[in-house]
GROMACS .gro file of C-alpha atoms in nm:
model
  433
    1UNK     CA    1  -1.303   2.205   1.193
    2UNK     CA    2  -1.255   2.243   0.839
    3UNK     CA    3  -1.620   2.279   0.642
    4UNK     CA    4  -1.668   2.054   0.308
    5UNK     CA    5  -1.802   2.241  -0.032
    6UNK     CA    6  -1.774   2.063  -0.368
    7UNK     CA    7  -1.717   2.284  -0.661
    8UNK     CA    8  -1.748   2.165  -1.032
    9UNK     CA    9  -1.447   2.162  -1.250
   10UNK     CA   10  -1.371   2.193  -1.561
   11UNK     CA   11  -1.086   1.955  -1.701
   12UNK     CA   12  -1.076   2.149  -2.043
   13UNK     CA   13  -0.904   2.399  -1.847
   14UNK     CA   14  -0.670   2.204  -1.625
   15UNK     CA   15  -0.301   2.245  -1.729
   16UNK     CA   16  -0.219   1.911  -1.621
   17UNK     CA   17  -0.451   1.720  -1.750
   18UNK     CA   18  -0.168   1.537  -1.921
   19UNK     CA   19  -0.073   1.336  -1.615
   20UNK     CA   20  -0.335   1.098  -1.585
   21UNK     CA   21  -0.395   0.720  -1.610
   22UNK     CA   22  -0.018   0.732  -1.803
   23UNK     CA   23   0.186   0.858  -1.531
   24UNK     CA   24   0.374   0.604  -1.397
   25UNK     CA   25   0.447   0.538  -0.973
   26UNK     CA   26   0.801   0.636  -1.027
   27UNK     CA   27   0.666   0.976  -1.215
   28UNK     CA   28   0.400   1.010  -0.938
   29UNK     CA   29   0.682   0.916  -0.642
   30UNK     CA   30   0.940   1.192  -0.776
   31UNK     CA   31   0.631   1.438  -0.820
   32UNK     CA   32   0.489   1.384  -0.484
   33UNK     CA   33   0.861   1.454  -0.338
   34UNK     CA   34   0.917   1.771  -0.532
   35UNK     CA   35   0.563   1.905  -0.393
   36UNK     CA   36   0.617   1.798  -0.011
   37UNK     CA   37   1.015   1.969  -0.013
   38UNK     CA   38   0.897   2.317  -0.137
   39UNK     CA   39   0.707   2.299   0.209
   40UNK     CA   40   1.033   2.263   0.458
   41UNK     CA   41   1.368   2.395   0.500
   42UNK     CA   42   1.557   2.089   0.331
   43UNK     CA   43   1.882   2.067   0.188
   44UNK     CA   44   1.819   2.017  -0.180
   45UNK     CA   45   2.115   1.730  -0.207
   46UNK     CA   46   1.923   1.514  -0.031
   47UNK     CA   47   1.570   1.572  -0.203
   48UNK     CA   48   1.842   1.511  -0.519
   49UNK     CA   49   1.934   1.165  -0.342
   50UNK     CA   50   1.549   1.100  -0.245
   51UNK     CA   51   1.474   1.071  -0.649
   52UNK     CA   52   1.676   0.737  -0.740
   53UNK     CA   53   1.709   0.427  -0.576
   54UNK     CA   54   1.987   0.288  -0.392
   55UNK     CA   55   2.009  -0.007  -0.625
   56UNK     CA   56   1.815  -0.215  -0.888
   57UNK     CA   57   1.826  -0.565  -0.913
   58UNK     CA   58   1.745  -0.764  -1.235
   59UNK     CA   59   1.754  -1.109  -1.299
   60UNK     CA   60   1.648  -1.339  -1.503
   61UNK     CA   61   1.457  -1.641  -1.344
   62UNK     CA   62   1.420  -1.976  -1.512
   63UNK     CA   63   1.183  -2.245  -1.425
   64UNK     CA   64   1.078  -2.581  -1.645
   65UNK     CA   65   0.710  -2.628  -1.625
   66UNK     CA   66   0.484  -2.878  -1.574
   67UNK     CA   67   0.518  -2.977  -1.934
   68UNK     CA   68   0.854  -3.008  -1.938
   69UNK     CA   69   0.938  -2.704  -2.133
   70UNK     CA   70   1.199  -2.402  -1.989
   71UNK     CA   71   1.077  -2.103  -1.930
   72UNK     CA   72   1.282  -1.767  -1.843
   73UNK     CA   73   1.112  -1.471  -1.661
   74UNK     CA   74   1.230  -1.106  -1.541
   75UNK     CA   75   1.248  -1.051  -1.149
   76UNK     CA   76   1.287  -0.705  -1.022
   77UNK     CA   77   1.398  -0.558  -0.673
   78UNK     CA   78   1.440  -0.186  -0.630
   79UNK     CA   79   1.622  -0.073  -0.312
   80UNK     CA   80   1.543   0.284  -0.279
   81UNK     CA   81   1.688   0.391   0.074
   82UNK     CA   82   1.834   0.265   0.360
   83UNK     CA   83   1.904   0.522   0.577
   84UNK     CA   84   1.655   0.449   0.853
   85UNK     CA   85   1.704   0.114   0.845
   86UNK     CA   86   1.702  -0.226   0.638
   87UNK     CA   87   1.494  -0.188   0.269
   88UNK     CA   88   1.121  -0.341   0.331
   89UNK     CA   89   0.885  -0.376   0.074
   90UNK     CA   90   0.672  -0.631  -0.131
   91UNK     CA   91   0.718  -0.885  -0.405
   92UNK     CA   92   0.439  -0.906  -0.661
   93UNK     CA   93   0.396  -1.168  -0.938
   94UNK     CA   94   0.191  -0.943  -1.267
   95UNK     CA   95   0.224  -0.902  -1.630
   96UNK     CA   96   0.272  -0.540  -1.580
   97UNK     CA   97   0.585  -0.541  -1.349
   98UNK     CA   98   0.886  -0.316  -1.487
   99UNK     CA   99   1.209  -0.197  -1.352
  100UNK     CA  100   1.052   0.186  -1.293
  101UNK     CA  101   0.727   0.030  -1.136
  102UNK     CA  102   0.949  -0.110  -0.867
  103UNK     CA  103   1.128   0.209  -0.833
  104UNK     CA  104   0.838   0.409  -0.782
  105UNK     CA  105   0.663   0.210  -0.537
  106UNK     CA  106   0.955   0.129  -0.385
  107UNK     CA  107   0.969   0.522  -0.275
  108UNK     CA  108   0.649   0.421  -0.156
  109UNK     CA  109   0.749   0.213   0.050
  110UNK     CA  110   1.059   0.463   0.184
  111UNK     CA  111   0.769   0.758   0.286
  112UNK     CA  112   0.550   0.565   0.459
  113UNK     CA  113   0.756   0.391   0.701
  114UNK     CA  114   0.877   0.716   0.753
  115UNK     CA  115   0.538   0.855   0.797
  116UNK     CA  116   0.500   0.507   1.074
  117UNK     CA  117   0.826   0.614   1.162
  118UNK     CA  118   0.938   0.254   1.164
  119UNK     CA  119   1.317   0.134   1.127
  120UNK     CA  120   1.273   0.048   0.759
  121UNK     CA  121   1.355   0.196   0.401
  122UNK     CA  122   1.175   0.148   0.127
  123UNK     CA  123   1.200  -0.174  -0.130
  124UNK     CA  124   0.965  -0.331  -0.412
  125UNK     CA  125   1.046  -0.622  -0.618
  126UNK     CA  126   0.845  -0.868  -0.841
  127UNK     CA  127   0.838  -1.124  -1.161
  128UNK     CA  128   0.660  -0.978  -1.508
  129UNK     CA  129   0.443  -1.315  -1.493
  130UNK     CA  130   0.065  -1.389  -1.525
  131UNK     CA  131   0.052  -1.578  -1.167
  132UNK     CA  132  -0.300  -1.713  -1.265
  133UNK     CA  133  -0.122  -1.901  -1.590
  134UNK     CA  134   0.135  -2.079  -1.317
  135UNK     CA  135   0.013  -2.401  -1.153
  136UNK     CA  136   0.101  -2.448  -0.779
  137UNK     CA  137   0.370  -2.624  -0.839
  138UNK     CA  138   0.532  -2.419  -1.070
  139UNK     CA  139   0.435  -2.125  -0.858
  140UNK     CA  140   0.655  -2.236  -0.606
  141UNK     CA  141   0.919  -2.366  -0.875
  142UNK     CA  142   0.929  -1.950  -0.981
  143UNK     CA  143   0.932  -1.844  -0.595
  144UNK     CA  144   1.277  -2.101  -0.497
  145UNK     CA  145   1.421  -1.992  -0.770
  146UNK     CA  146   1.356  -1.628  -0.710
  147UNK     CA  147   1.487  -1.669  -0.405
  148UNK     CA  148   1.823  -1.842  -0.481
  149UNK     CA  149   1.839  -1.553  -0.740
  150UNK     CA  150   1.811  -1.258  -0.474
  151UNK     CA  151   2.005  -1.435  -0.196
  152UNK     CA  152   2.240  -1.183  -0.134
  153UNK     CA  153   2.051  -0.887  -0.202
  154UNK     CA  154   1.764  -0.970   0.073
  155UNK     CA  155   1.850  -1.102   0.497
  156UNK     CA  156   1.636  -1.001   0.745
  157UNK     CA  157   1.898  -0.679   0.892
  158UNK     CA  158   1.902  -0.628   0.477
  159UNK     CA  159   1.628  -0.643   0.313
  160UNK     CA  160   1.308  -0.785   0.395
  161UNK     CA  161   1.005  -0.875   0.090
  162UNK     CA  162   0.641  -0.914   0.196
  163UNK     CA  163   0.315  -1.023  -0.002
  164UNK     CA  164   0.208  -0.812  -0.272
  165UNK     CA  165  -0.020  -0.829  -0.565
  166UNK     CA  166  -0.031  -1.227  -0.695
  167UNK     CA  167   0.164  -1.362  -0.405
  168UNK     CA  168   0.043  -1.446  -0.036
  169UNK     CA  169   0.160  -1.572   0.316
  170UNK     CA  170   0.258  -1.921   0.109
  171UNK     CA  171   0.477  -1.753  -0.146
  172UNK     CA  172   0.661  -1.637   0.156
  173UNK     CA  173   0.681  -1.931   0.332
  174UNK     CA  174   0.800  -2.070  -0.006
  175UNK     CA  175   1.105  -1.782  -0.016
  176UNK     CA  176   1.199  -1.836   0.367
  177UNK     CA  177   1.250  -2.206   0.315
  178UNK     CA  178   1.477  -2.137  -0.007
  179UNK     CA  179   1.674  -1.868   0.194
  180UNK     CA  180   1.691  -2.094   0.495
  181UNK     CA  181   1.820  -2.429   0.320
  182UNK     CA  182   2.074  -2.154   0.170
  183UNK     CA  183   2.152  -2.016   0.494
  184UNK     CA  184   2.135  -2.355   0.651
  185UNK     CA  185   1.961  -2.231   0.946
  186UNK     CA  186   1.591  -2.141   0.948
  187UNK     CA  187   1.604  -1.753   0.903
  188UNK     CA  188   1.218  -1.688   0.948
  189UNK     CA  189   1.280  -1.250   0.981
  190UNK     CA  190   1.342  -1.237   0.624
  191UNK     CA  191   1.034  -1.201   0.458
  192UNK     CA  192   0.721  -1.114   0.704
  193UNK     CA  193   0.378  -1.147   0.579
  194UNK     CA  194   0.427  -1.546   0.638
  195UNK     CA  195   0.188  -1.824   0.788
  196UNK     CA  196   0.175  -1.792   1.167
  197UNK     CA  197   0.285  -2.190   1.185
  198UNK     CA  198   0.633  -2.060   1.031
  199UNK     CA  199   0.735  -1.734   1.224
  200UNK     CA  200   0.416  -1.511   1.092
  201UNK     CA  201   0.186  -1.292   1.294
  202UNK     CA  202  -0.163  -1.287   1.363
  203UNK     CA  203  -0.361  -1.029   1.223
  204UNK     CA  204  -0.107  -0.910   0.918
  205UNK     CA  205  -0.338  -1.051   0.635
  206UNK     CA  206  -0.600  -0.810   0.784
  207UNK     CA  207  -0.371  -0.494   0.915
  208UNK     CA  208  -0.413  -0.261   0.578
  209UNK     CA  209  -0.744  -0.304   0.558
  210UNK     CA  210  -0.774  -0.212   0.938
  211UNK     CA  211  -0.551   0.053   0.874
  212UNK     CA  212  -0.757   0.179   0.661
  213UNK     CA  213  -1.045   0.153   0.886
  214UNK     CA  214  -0.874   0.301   1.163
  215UNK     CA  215  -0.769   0.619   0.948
  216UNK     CA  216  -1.176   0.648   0.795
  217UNK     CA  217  -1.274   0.673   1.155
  218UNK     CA  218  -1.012   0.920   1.286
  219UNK     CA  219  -1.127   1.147   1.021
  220UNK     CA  220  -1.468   1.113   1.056
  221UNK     CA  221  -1.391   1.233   1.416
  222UNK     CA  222  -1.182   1.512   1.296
  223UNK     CA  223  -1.468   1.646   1.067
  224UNK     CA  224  -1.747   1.608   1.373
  225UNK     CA  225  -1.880   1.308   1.148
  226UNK     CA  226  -2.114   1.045   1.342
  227UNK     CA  227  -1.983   0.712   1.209
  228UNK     CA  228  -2.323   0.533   1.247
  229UNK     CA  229  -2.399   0.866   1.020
  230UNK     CA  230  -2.152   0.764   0.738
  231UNK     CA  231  -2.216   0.572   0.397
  232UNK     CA  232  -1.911   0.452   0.269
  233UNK     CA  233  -1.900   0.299  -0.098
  234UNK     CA  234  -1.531   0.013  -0.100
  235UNK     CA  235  -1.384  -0.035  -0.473
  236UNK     CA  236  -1.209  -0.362  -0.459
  237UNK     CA  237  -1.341  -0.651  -0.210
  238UNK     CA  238  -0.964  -0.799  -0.182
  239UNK     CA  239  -0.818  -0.853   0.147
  240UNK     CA  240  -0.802  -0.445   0.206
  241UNK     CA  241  -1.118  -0.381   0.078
  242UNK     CA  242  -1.268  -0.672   0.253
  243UNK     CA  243  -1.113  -0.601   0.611
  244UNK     CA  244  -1.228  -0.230   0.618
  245UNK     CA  245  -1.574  -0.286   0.482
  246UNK     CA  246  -1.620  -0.542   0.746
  247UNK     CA  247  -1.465  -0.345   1.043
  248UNK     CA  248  -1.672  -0.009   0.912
  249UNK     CA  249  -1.992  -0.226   0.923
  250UNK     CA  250  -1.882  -0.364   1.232
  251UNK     CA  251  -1.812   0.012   1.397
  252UNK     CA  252  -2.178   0.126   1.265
  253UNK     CA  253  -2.120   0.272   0.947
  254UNK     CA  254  -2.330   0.230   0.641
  255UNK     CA  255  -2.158   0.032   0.369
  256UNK     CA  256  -2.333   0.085   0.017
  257UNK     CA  257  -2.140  -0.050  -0.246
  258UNK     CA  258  -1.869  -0.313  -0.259
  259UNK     CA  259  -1.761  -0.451  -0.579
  260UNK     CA  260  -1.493  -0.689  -0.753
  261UNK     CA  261  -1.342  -0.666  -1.113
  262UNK     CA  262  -1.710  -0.771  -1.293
  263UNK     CA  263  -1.903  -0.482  -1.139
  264UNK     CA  264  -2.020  -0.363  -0.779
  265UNK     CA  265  -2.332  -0.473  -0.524
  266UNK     CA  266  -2.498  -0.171  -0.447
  267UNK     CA  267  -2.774  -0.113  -0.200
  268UNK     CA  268  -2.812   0.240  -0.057
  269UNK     CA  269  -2.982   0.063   0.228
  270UNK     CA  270  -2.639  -0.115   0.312
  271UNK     CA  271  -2.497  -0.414   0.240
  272UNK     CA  272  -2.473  -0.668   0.516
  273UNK     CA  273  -2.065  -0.725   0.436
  274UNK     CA  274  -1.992  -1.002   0.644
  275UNK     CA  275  -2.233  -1.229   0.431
  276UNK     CA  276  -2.051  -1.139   0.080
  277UNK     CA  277  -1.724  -1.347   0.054
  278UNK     CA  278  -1.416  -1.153  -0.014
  279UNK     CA  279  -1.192  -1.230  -0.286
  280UNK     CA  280  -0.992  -1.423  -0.133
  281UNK     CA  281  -1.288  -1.646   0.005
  282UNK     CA  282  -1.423  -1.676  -0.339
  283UNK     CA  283  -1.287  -1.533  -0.617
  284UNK     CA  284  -1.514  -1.297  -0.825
  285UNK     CA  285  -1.791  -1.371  -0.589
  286UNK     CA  286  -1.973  -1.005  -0.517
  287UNK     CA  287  -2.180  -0.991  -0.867
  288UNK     CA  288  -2.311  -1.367  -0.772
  289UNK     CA  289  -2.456  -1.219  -0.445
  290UNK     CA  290  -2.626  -0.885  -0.541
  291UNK     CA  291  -2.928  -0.795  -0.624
  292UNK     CA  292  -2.828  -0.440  -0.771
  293UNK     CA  293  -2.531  -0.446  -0.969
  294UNK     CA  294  -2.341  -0.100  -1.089
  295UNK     CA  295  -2.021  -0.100  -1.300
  296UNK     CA  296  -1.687  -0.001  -1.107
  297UNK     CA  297  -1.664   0.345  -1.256
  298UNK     CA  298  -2.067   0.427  -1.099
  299UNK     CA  299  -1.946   0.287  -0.765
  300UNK     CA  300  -1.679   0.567  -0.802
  301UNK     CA  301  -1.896   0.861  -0.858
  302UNK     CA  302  -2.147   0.759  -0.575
  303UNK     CA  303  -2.304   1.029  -0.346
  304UNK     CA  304  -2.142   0.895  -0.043
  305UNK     CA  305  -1.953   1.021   0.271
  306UNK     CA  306  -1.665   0.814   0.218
  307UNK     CA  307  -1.508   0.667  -0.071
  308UNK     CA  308  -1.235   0.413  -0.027
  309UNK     CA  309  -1.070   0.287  -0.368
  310UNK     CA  310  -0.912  -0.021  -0.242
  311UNK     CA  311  -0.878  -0.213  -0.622
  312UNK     CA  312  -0.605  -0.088  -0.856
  313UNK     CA  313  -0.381   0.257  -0.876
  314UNK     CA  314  -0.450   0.521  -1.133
  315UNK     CA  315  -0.850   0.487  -1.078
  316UNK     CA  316  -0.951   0.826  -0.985
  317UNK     CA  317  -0.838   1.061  -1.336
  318UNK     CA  318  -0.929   1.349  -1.489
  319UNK     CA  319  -1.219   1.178  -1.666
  320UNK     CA  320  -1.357   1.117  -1.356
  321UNK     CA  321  -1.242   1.359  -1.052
  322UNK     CA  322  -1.479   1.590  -1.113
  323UNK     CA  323  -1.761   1.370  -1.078
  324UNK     CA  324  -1.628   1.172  -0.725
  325UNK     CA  325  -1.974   1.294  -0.467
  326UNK     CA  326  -1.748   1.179  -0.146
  327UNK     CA  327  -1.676   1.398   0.076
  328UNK     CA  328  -1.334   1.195   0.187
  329UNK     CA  329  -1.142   0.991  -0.048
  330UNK     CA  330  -0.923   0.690   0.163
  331UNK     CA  331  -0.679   0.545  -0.031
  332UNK     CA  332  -0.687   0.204   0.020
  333UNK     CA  333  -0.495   0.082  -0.270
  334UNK     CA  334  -0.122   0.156  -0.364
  335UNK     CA  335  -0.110   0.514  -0.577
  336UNK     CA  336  -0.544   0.524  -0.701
  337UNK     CA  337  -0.546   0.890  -0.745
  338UNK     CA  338  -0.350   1.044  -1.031
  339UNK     CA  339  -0.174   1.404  -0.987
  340UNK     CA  340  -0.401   1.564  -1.173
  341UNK     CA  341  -0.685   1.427  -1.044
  342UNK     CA  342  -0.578   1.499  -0.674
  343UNK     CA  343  -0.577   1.873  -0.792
  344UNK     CA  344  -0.858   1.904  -0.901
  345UNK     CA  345  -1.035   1.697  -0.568
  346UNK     CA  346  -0.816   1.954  -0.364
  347UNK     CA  347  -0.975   2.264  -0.554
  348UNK     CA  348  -1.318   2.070  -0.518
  349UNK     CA  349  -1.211   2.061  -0.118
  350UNK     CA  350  -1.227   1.695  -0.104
  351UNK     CA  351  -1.008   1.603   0.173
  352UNK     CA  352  -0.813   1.274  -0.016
  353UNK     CA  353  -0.588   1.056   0.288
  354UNK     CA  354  -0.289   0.922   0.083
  355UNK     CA  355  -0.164   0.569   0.083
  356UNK     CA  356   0.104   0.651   0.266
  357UNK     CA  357  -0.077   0.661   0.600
  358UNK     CA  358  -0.423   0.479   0.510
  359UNK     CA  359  -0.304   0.117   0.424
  360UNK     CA  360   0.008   0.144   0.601
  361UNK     CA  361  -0.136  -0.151   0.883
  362UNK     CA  362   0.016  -0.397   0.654
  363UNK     CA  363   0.395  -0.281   0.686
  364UNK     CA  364   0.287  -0.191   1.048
  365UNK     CA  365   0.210  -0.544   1.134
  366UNK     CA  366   0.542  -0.680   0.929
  367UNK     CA  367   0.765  -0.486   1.154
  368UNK     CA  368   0.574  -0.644   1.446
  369UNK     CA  369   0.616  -0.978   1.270
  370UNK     CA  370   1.000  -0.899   1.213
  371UNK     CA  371   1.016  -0.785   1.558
  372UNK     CA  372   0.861  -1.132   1.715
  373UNK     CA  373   1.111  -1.358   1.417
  374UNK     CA  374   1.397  -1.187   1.610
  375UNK     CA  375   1.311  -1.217   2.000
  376UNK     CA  376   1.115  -1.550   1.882
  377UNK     CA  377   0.840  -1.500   2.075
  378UNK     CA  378   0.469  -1.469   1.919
  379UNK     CA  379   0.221  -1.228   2.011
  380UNK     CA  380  -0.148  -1.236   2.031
  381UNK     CA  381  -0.399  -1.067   1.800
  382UNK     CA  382  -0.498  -0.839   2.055
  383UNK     CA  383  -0.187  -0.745   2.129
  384UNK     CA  384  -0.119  -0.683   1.789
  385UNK     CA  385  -0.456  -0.478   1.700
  386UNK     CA  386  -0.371  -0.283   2.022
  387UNK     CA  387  -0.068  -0.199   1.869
  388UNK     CA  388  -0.153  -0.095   1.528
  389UNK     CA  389  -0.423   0.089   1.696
  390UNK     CA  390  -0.171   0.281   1.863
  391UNK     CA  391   0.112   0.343   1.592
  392UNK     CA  392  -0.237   0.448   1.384
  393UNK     CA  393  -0.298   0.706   1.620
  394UNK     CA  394  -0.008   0.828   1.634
  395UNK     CA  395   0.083   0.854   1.282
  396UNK     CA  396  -0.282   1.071   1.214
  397UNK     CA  397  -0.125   1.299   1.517
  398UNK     CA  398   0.186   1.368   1.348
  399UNK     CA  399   0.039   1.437   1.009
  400UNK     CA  400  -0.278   1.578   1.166
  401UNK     CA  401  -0.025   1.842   1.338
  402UNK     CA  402   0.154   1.899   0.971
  403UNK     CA  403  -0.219   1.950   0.807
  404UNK     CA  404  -0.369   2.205   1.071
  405UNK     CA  405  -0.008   2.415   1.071
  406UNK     CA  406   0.063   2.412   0.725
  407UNK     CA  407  -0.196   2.502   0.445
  408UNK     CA  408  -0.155   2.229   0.269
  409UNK     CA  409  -0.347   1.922   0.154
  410UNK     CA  410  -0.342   1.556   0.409
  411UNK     CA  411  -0.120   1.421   0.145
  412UNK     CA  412   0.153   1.704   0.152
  413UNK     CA  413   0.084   1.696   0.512
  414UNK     CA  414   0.177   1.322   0.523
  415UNK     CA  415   0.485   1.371   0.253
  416UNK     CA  416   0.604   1.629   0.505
  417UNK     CA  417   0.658   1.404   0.796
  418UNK     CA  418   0.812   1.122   0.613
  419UNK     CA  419   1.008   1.306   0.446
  420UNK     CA  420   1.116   1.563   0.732
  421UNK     CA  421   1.217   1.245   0.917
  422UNK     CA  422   1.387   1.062   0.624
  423UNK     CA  423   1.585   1.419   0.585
  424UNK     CA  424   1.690   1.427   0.978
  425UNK     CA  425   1.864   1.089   0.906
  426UNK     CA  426   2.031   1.208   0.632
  427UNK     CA  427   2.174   1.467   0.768
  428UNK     CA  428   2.265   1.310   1.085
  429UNK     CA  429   2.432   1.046   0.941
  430UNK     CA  430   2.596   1.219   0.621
  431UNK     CA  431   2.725   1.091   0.302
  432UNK     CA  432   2.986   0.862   0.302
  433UNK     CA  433   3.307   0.884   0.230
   0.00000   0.00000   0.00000
C-alpha cells in the first residue's frame, strides 16, 4: 500500500498559483480533460469534441410576484454530450448561475456517469435567482414556468434535470406536473430526484452523502486504515455532509468537526452527529448546538485523517493547501479543490478522491429512480442501498485498477475511466454525417 508523508510547500514558488478561487468549472472541466487524455491513446478529435457542449439553452423566464409586479429571470441548460445516452444533470436556483457555470459542471456531469458507467451524458441547468428572496408560491410560479420554457429541450429518453443547489424533491415534483399537463399524460421519468408519492425513490435525498461514505471507507481499507481508528472533520452539514457524517459515525469513525455557513462544532472527542440537525432539519442550526465553535477555514486545516469538504467548490486554494493536516481529502461537494491547489496536495502526497466518484450516489440513485418511472415499479431502500453499494464498489475497482497501473493521482485515475469509456462510444458510434 501506498505510505502517506506531508511535505511543506511553498506557494511563492508555484507557477500556477494563478488558478485559484477565480477559475471557473468550465476552466477547471477543460483542464481536468486535457490532464486525463495525455494519459491514453485517444484520438485528439474527440478530446476536441469533449471541450464544448452539445448545446446551450437560454431563456428568459417571467413570473409576476406576489405583489403583483413582473419579474424576468435568466434560465440556463447546458447539454454537453449525449453519446452514452440521454443528458442528466441538475437544475439549481443561485445568484451566481451563468451560461459557462452550466457548461462546466455540466462536463461534470458527462465524466462521472462515465466513471458509474451509467447510460447518461452530462447536463446542468439553472435560474440566476436568490431562491431565499422567492416565496413558495412564487417558487413554484418560477419552476412551471421554467418548465413550459424547456419543454422541448428536456423528456425523460432526452434529457432528464435533478435537484441541485436551491431546489429539492418539490421543485421537481413542481417541473413533472408542468411537463405532464404539457404532455397530457403523467411523464414521472423526466426529472428524478422527486417525492416517492410521485414516481421518486427511496433513499436518493441521502445517496451522495452515502456515496461519499462508501468511497471514505473503501479507502480507508485500501490504506490498511482501521475506521473506528479514523477522525474525520465534514465542511458543510447539508444533505451530503449530513448523510456521510452520520453513516461514518454510524460505521465507528470519529467525527470531529461539522460545521454550517456561521462557523463549525468542534470536539476532538467527537461529535455525537445524529443529535445536531442538518441543514435541512434546521437551517443554520450547528453553531446553536456546540460548545466549541471554529471558523470554516480552521475546520479545513484540522489534523485529521479524513477531510471531507462537502459545502461550496473552490474551498481548498493556494492560500490554504499547504496547510490541509488530512491525510485524504473526499470531495463531497461539486469542484472544492482548485487546480492549483490539487498540485500542490499531490506533491504533499495527499491522496484527494475527486467528485467525480465520491458524491456520485446521487446520480446513482436517479438512474435507479429513472429506471423504476419506466418499468413503474418501486423499489425498497434496501434494495436500493444494496445497489449503490454495489455500483460503489465497482466504480473504486475500475479507478482503483487505473490508480495502481498508472502513476498518476485518484483524480487522473478517475478522469481516465470516464473518459476512456466516453472515448469507446465515440468511436464506436462515429460522427455523423
Amino acid at each position: 500500500m501506498v505510505s502517506q508523508t506531508h511535505t511543506t510547500h511553498d506557494k511563492s514558488d508555484d507557477a500556477t498559483t494563478d488558478l485559484d478561487q477565480s477559475e471557473s468549472a468550465l476552466e477547471t472541466a477543460r483542464r481536468q480533460l486535457r490532464s486525463a487524455a495525455t494519459h491514453i491513446d485517444i484520438d485528439s478529435s474527440i478530446v476536441e469534441r469533449l471541450k464544448y457542449p452539445k448545446k446551450v439553452h437560454e431563456v428568459t423566464v417571467p413570473i409576476k410576484r406576489d405583489d403583483g409586479t413582473v419579474e424576468v429571470f435568466t434560465g440556463y441548460r447546458a447539454q454537453h454530450d449525449s453519446v452514452r445516452g440521454p443528458f442528466k444533470g441538475g437544475l439549481r436556483y443561485h445568484p451566481e448561475v451563468t451560461r459557462d457555470e452550466c457548461v462546466g459542471l455540466g462536463m461534470w456531469m458527462t465524466w462521472k456517469c462515465a466513471v458509474m458507467d451509467l447510460p447518461f451524458g452530462g447536463a446542468k441547468g439553472g435560474i440566476a435567482v436568490n431562491p431565499k428572496e422567492l416565496s413558495p408560491e412564487e417558487k413554484e410560479r418560477l419552476t412551471r414556468r421554467f418548465a413550459q420554457e424547456l419543454r422541448d429541450v428536456i423528456g425523460p429518453n432526452q434529457d432528464i434535470p435533478a435537484p441541485d443547489m436551491g431546489t429539492d424533491p418539490q421543485t421537481m415534483a413542481w417541473l413533472m406536473d408542468a411537463y405532464s399537463m404539457q404532455e397530457g399524460e403523467t411523464t414521472p421519468g423526466v426529472v428524478t430526484g422527486k417525492p416517492p408519492v410521485v414516481g421518486g425513490s427511496k433513499g436518493r435525498e441521502e445517496a451522495p452523502g452515502r456515496s461519499v461514505a462508501i468511497i471514505t471507507r473503501l479507502v480507508c481499507e485500501y490504506y490498511d486504515r482501521q475506521l473506528e481508528e479514523t477522525t474525520v472533520a465534514v465542511q458543510g452539514y447539508g444533505s451530503v455532509g449530513a448523510n456521510a457524517a452520520r453513516l461514518l459515525d454510524d460505521w465507528g469513525a470519529t467525527v470531529v468537526a461539522i460545521s454550517d455557513v456561521n462557523g463549525a462544532m468542534y470536539d476532538p472527542a467527537g461529535i455525537d452527529t445524529a443529535s445536531v440537525p442538518s441543514h435541512d432539519e434546521e437551517p443554520e442550526a450547528v453553531t446553536k448546538y456546540a460548545e466549541s465553535v471554529i471558523s470554516n477555514d480552521e475546520l479545513l486545516t484540522l489534523d485529521v485523517d479524513v477531510l471531507i469538504p462537502a459545502a461550496l467548490g473552490n474551498v481548498i486554494t493556494t492560500e490554504n493547501a499547504g496547510a490541509i493536516s488530512a491525510d485524504f481529502v473526499i470531495e463531497g461537494a461539486n469542484g472544492p479543490t482548485t487546480s492549483a491547489a490539487d498540485s500542490i496536495l499531490a506533491e504533499r502526497d495527499i491522496a484527494v478522491i475527486p467528485d467525480i466518484l465520491a458524491n456520485a450516489g446521487g446520480v446513482t440513485v436517479s438512474y435507479f429512480e429513472w429506471l423504476q418511472d419506466i418499468n413503474r415499479r418501486a423499489w425498497s431502500l434496501e434494495r436500493v442501498n444494496d445497489e449503490l453499494d454495489a455500483e460503489m464498489q465497482a466504480a473504486w475497482d475500475a479507478v482503483r485498477g487505473e490508480f495502481e497501473q498508472r502513476d498518476v493521482t485518484w483524480r487522473d485515475a478517475a478522469y481516465i475511466v470516464a473518459l476512456s469509456r466516453i472515448a469507446e462510444a465515440h468511436e464506436a458510434r462515429g460522427l455523423w454525417p
